[in-house]
Amino acid sequence: MKTNKLASNVVSPITNSKAKKLRMPHTFVIILCMVLFAAVLTYILPAGEFDRVEDVNSGNTVVVQDSYHHVEQNPISLFNLPLAVVQGLVSASDTVFFIFIVGGVFQIINSTGTIEAVAGRVGKTFMNRGLVIIPIFLTLFSFGGFTIGMSAEVMAFVPIGIAIARALGYDALTGTAMVMLGAATGFTAGLLNPFNVGIAQSIAEIPMFSGMWLRAIILVVLLIATSYYIIRYAKKVKKDPSLSIVVQLEKEEGHKNVDMSSLPSMKVSHYLTIIAVLAGFGLLIWGVSEKGWWMQELAAFFLALGVIVGFLSKFGPSKIASEFVIGAKDITFGAFIVGLAKGIVIVLEQGHVIDSVVNGLAIMVDHLPSYIQVLGMYFFQTIMNVFITSGTGLAATTMPIMVPLADLIDVTRQTAVLAYQLGDGLSNCILPTSAMLMGSLAVSKIKYQEWVKFFWPLLLIWLVIGGVFVIIADVIHY
């Protein structure tokens, strides 16, 4: 989705110098280094494979316990690495084009102005209702997170949150948190998020968006914990403004507010867009659960939804097409990450060492208690997210290894996906490589170290919640 211009009209984004020092290599560079490392492994690790059979109950291709055996070594030369990268893009083409289409459609929806209008309407309605605005805004933006994968785009709405927070006697940190963390909790729970849960479940060969009931519970728990945390801080600041973590910013910028009356009001086209999107996602759930829709059907569904929303907003065909192209262009990074990450798997598969990696991991954790095993998967994904902040890229990189490992240690694939999505989402709000975080801080003029001081206790709470839920998922064979 294309970031709305609202933020740039309010303040000029600034770049935090400490964030610059913490900047990591480009994600493409990290992925290509991992492709090279995978090629090195084909020379070091013994080549081996598991036997695989089709599970009669699920239809998935699963590894056979204790069937690992050595095969002829087939190291991948340096000259074949570019070909492996291209083969990865071709192999992941259905996923890559799905991401392009979804990105284009979400830009059409975003360009209708419906999200800004809804945010403005909610802000005006609850402006004088004190602390209740915090859980309401968190919940509102969580919808954007768990449906359209709202992430970096949230920075456009931070000024609205700040204006409302200051009007109620709070500070910029409260306003930023109730917008950004709302999107983050929704993205992490990922009920209908095609960019993290959708991709991971497709790799795991389980029905897309299945297991939604537990993810809904996780969303509610995260929203409650986050609301309590922000409300506790906001009450403290209102009682004594000197206790604000951004007290200096408030002295300098506190008088600058967005004119709430200038925000777009709800129009008939906005209501029609909301109805179309809600009805569309209802149809999506039915199609996935009852008709077994997969990548091609889902891509066609989103394409049709984008066209319908465009016409309901009185867009002409050319306007719909141009907005689609903008959205597809903006999502190019995420789409290519999937293809490049697939190159890692291609190298490991062609070198016959991917099963050697899985077998080694299985031997390491086989005798550990099951809750330790799933916690290990969860924290592995959390650590990997530091290096690969793209949710789609992380799924494409790690799930091909985590899925067969889960089969071997008797962890359900749904639990493996849950460990991935929680590991991918929970730490995004503290990583200086996160576009969502750094963009929102730039718009709000909050320093990175000030945000860390505010957020790290909540991050610990989130991580504990995530750990508890992956253990629960393992116990109930989710």
Coordinates of N, CA and C in Angstrom, one line a residue, residues 187-316:
F187 N -1.3 -7.1 12.9 CA -0.3 -7.8 12.0 C 0.2 -9.1 12.6
T188 N 0.5 -9.0 13.9 CA 1.1 -10.2 14.6 C 0.1 -11.3 14.7
A189 N -1.2 -11.0 15.1 CA -2.2 -12.0 15.2 C -2.6 -12.6 13.8
G190 N -2.6 -11.7 12.8 CA -2.7 -12.2 11.4 C -3.9 -13.0 11.1
L191 N -5.0 -12.7 11.5 CA -6.2 -13.5 11.3 C -6.4 -13.8 9.8
L192 N -6.3 -12.7 9.0 CA -6.5 -12.8 7.5 C -5.4 -12.1 6.8
N193 N -4.2 -12.1 7.4 CA -3.1 -11.4 6.8 C -2.5 -12.2 5.7
P194 N -2.6 -11.8 4.4 CA -2.0 -12.7 3.4 C -0.5 -12.6 3.3
F195 N 0.1 -11.6 3.9 CA 1.5 -11.4 3.8 C 2.4 -12.2 4.8
N196 N 1.8 -12.6 5.9 CA 2.6 -13.5 6.8 C 1.9 -14.8 7.0
V197 N 0.7 -14.9 7.6 CA 0.1 -16.1 7.8 C -0.3 -16.9 6.5
G198 N -0.8 -16.1 5.5 CA -1.2 -16.7 4.3 C 0.0 -17.4 3.6
I199 N 1.2 -16.7 3.5 CA 2.3 -17.2 2.8 C 2.9 -18.4 3.6
A200 N 3.0 -18.3 5.0 CA 3.5 -19.4 5.8 C 2.6 -20.6 5.7
Q201 N 1.3 -20.5 5.7 CA 0.4 -21.6 5.6 C 0.5 -22.3 4.3
S202 N 0.7 -21.5 3.2 CA 0.8 -22.1 1.9 C 2.1 -22.9 1.8
I203 N 3.2 -22.5 2.4 CA 4.4 -23.3 2.4 C 4.2 -24.5 3.2
A204 N 3.5 -24.4 4.3 CA 3.2 -25.5 5.2 C 2.2 -26.5 4.7
E205 N 1.6 -26.2 3.6 CA 0.5 -27.0 2.9 C -0.6 -27.3 3.8
I206 N -1.1 -26.2 4.6 CA -2.3 -26.3 5.4 C -3.3 -25.3 4.8
P207 N -4.6 -25.5 5.0 CA -5.6 -24.6 4.5 C -5.3 -23.1 4.9
M208 N -5.3 -22.3 3.9 CA -5.0 -20.9 4.2 C -6.0 -20.2 5.1
F209 N -5.5 -19.5 6.1 CA -6.2 -18.8 7.1 C -7.0 -19.8 8.1
S210 N -6.6 -21.0 8.0 CA -7.2 -22.0 9.0 C -6.6 -21.7 10.4
G211 N -7.3 -22.2 11.4 CA -6.9 -22.0 12.8 C -7.1 -20.6 13.3
M212 N -8.0 -19.9 12.7 CA -8.2 -18.5 13.0 C -8.7 -18.3 14.4
W213 N -9.4 -19.3 15.0 CA -10.0 -19.1 16.3 C -8.9 -18.8 17.4
L214 N -7.8 -19.5 17.3 CA -6.7 -19.2 18.3 C -6.0 -17.9 18.0
R215 N -5.9 -17.5 16.8 CA -5.3 -16.3 16.5 C -6.2 -15.1 16.9
A216 N -7.5 -15.3 16.9 CA -8.4 -14.3 17.4 C -8.3 -14.1 18.9
I217 N -8.1 -15.2 19.6 CA -7.9 -15.1 21.1 C -6.6 -14.4 21.3
I218 N -5.5 -14.7 20.6 CA -4.2 -14.0 20.7 C -4.4 -12.5 20.5
L219 N -5.2 -12.1 19.5 CA -5.4 -10.7 19.2 C -6.1 -10.0 20.4
V220 N -7.1 -10.6 20.9 CA -7.8 -10.0 22.1 C -6.8 -9.9 23.3
V221 N -6.0 -10.9 23.5 CA -5.1 -10.8 24.7 C -4.1 -9.7 24.5
L222 N -3.5 -9.6 23.3 CA -2.6 -8.6 22.9 C -3.2 -7.2 23.1
L223 N -4.4 -7.0 22.6 CA -5.1 -5.7 22.7 C -5.3 -5.3 24.1
I224 N -5.8 -6.3 25.0 CA -6.0 -6.0 26.4 C -4.7 -5.6 27.1
A225 N -3.7 -6.4 26.9 CA -2.4 -6.1 27.5 C -1.8 -4.7 27.1
T226 N -1.9 -4.5 25.8 CA -1.4 -3.2 25.2 C -2.2 -2.0 25.7
S227 N -3.5 -2.2 25.7 CA -4.4 -1.1 26.2 C -4.1 -0.7 27.6
Y228 N -4.0 -1.7 28.5 CA -3.7 -1.5 29.9 C -2.3 -0.8 30.0
Y229 N -1.3 -1.2 29.3 CA 0.0 -0.6 29.4 C 0.0 0.9 28.9
I230 N -0.7 1.2 27.8 CA -0.7 2.6 27.3 C -1.5 3.4 28.3
I231 N -2.7 2.9 28.7 CA -3.6 3.7 29.6 C -2.8 4.0 30.9
R232 N -2.1 3.1 31.4 CA -1.4 3.3 32.7 C -0.3 4.4 32.5
Y233 N 0.3 4.4 31.3 CA 1.3 5.5 31.0 C 0.6 6.8 30.8
A234 N -0.5 6.8 30.0 CA -1.2 8.0 29.7 C -1.8 8.7 31.0
K235 N -2.3 7.9 31.9 CA -2.8 8.5 33.2 C -1.7 9.1 34.0
K236 N -0.6 8.5 34.0 CA 0.6 9.1 34.7 C 1.0 10.5 34.1
V237 N 1.0 10.5 32.8 CA 1.4 11.7 32.1 C 0.4 12.8 32.3
K238 N -0.9 12.5 32.2 CA -2.0 13.5 32.4 C -1.9 14.1 33.9
K239 N -1.6 13.2 34.8 CA -1.5 13.7 36.2 C -0.3 14.6 36.4
D240 N 0.8 14.2 35.8 CA 2.0 15.0 36.0 C 2.8 15.0 34.6
P241 N 2.6 16.0 33.8 CA 3.2 16.1 32.5 C 4.7 16.0 32.5
S242 N 5.3 16.3 33.6 CA 6.8 16.2 33.7 C 7.3 14.8 33.7
L243 N 6.4 13.8 33.9 CA 6.7 12.4 33.9 C 6.7 11.8 32.5
S244 N 6.3 12.6 31.5 CA 6.3 12.2 30.1 C 7.8 11.8 29.6
I245 N 7.9 10.7 29.0 CA 9.2 10.4 28.4 C 9.7 11.4 27.4
V246 N 8.7 12.0 26.7 CA 9.0 12.9 25.6 C 8.7 14.4 26.1
V247 N 9.0 14.7 27.3 CA 8.6 16.0 27.9 C 9.2 17.1 27.1
Q248 N 10.4 17.0 26.7 CA 11.1 18.1 25.9 C 10.4 18.3 24.6
L249 N 10.0 17.2 23.9 CA 9.2 17.3 22.7 C 7.9 18.0 22.9
E250 N 7.2 17.7 24.0 CA 5.9 18.3 24.3 C 6.1 19.8 24.5
K251 N 7.2 20.2 25.1 CA 7.4 21.7 25.3 C 7.7 22.4 23.9
E252 N 8.3 21.7 23.0 CA 8.6 22.3 21.7 C 7.5 22.2 20.7
E253 N 6.8 21.0 20.7 CA 5.8 20.7 19.7 C 4.4 20.6 20.2
G254 N 4.1 20.8 21.5 CA 2.8 20.5 22.0 C 1.7 21.4 21.4
H255 N 2.1 22.6 20.9 CA 1.1 23.5 20.4 C 0.7 23.1 19.0
K256 N 1.4 22.2 18.3 CA 1.2 21.9 16.9 C 0.2 20.7 16.9
N257 N -1.0 20.9 16.4 CA -2.0 19.9 16.4 C -2.7 19.9 15.0
V258 N -3.2 18.7 14.6 CA -4.0 18.6 13.4 C -5.4 19.1 13.7
D259 N -5.9 19.9 12.7 CA -7.2 20.4 12.8 C -8.2 19.3 12.5
M260 N -8.9 18.7 13.5 CA -9.7 17.6 13.4 C -10.8 17.9 12.4
S261 N -11.3 19.1 12.3 CA -12.3 19.5 11.3 C -11.9 19.3 9.9
S262 N -10.5 19.3 9.7 CA -10.0 19.2 8.3 C -9.9 17.8 7.8
L263 N -10.1 16.8 8.7 CA -10.1 15.5 8.3 C -11.3 15.1 7.4
P264 N -11.1 14.2 6.5 CA -12.2 13.9 5.6 C -13.4 13.3 6.4
S265 N -14.6 13.6 6.0 CA -15.8 13.1 6.6 C -16.3 11.8 5.9
M266 N -17.1 11.0 6.5 CA -17.6 9.8 5.9 C -18.6 10.2 4.8
K267 N -18.3 9.6 3.6 CA -19.2 9.7 2.4 C -19.9 8.4 2.1
V268 N -20.8 8.5 1.2 CA -21.5 7.2 0.8 C -20.5 6.2 0.2
S269 N -19.6 6.7 -0.6 CA -18.6 5.8 -1.2 C -17.7 5.1 -0.1
H270 N -17.5 5.8 1.0 CA -16.7 5.2 2.1 C -17.5 4.0 2.7
Y271 N -18.8 4.3 3.0 CA -19.6 3.2 3.5 C -19.7 2.0 2.6
L272 N -19.9 2.3 1.3 CA -19.9 1.3 0.3 C -18.6 0.5 0.2
T273 N -17.5 1.2 0.4 CA -16.2 0.5 0.4 C -16.1 -0.4 1.6
I274 N -16.5 0.1 2.8 CA -16.5 -0.8 4.0 C -17.4 -2.0 3.8
I275 N -18.6 -1.8 3.3 CA -19.5 -3.0 3.1 C -18.9 -4.0 2.1
A276 N -18.3 -3.5 1.0 CA -17.7 -4.3 0.0 C -16.5 -5.1 0.6
V277 N -15.7 -4.5 1.4 CA -14.5 -5.2 1.9 C -15.0 -6.2 3.0
L278 N -15.9 -5.8 3.8 CA -16.4 -6.8 4.8 C -17.1 -8.0 4.2
A279 N -17.9 -7.7 3.2 CA -18.6 -8.8 2.5 C -17.5 -9.7 1.7
G280 N -16.5 -9.0 1.2 CA -15.5 -9.7 0.5 C -14.7 -10.6 1.3
F281 N -14.3 -10.2 2.5 CA -13.6 -11.0 3.4 C -14.5 -12.2 4.0
G282 N -15.7 -11.9 4.1 CA -16.7 -13.0 4.4 C -16.7 -14.1 3.3
L283 N -16.7 -13.6 2.1 CA -16.6 -14.6 0.9 C -15.3 -15.3 0.9
L284 N -14.2 -14.6 1.2 CA -12.9 -15.2 1.3 C -12.8 -16.3 2.3
I285 N -13.4 -16.1 3.5 CA -13.4 -17.1 4.5 C -14.2 -18.4 4.0
W286 N -15.3 -18.1 3.4 CA -16.1 -19.2 2.9 C -15.4 -20.0 1.8
G287 N -14.8 -19.2 0.9 CA -14.1 -19.9 -0.2 C -12.9 -20.7 0.2
V288 N -12.2 -20.2 1.2 CA -11.0 -21.0 1.7 C -11.4 -22.2 2.5
S289 N -12.5 -22.0 3.3 CA -12.9 -23.1 4.2 C -13.7 -24.2 3.5
E290 N -14.6 -23.7 2.6 CA -15.6 -24.6 2.0 C -15.2 -25.1 0.6
K291 N -14.5 -24.2 -0.2 CA -14.1 -24.5 -1.6 C -12.7 -24.8 -1.8
G292 N -11.9 -24.7 -0.7 CA -10.5 -25.0 -0.9 C -9.7 -24.0 -1.7
W293 N -10.1 -22.7 -1.7 CA -9.4 -21.7 -2.5 C -7.9 -21.7 -2.2
W294 N -7.1 -21.5 -3.2 CA -5.6 -21.4 -3.0 C -5.1 -20.2 -3.7
M295 N -3.8 -20.1 -4.0 CA -3.2 -18.9 -4.5 C -3.9 -18.3 -5.7
Q296 N -4.2 -19.1 -6.7 CA -4.8 -18.6 -7.9 C -6.2 -18.0 -7.6
E297 N -7.0 -18.8 -6.9 CA -8.4 -18.4 -6.6 C -8.4 -17.1 -5.7
L298 N -7.4 -17.1 -4.8 CA -7.3 -15.9 -3.9 C -6.9 -14.7 -4.6
A299 N -5.9 -14.8 -5.5 CA -5.5 -13.7 -6.3 C -6.6 -13.2 -7.2
A300 N -7.4 -14.1 -7.8 CA -8.5 -13.7 -8.6 C -9.6 -12.9 -7.7
F301 N -9.8 -13.4 -6.5 CA -10.7 -12.8 -5.6 C -10.3 -11.4 -5.3
F302 N -9.0 -11.2 -4.9 CA -8.6 -9.9 -4.6 C -8.6 -8.9 -5.8
L303 N -8.3 -9.4 -6.9 CA -8.4 -8.6 -8.1 C -9.8 -8.1 -8.4
A304 N -10.8 -9.0 -8.2 CA -12.2 -8.6 -8.4 C -12.6 -7.6 -7.3
L305 N -12.1 -7.8 -6.1 CA -12.5 -6.9 -5.0 C -12.0 -5.5 -5.3
G306 N -10.7 -5.4 -5.8 CA -10.2 -4.1 -6.1 C -10.9 -3.4 -7.1
V307 N -11.3 -4.1 -8.2 CA -12.1 -3.4 -9.2 C -13.5 -2.9 -8.7
I308 N -14.1 -3.8 -7.9 CA -15.4 -3.4 -7.4 C -15.3 -2.2 -6.5
V309 N -14.3 -2.2 -5.6 CA -14.1 -1.0 -4.7 C -13.8 0.2 -5.5
G310 N -13.0 0.1 -6.5 CA -12.7 1.2 -7.4 C -14.0 1.8 -8.0
F311 N -14.8 1.0 -8.6 CA -16.0 1.5 -9.2 C -17.0 2.1 -8.2
L312 N -17.1 1.5 -7.0 CA -18.0 2.0 -5.9 C -17.5 3.4 -5.5
S313 N -16.2 3.7 -5.6 CA -15.7 5.0 -5.3 C -15.6 5.9 -6.5
K314 N -16.3 5.5 -7.5 CA -16.4 6.3 -8.7 C -15.1 6.6 -9.4
F315 N -14.2 5.6 -9.3 CA -12.9 5.6 -10.0 C -13.2 5.1 -11.4
G316 N -12.6 5.8 -12.4 CA -12.7 5.2 -13.8 C -11.7 4.1 -14.0

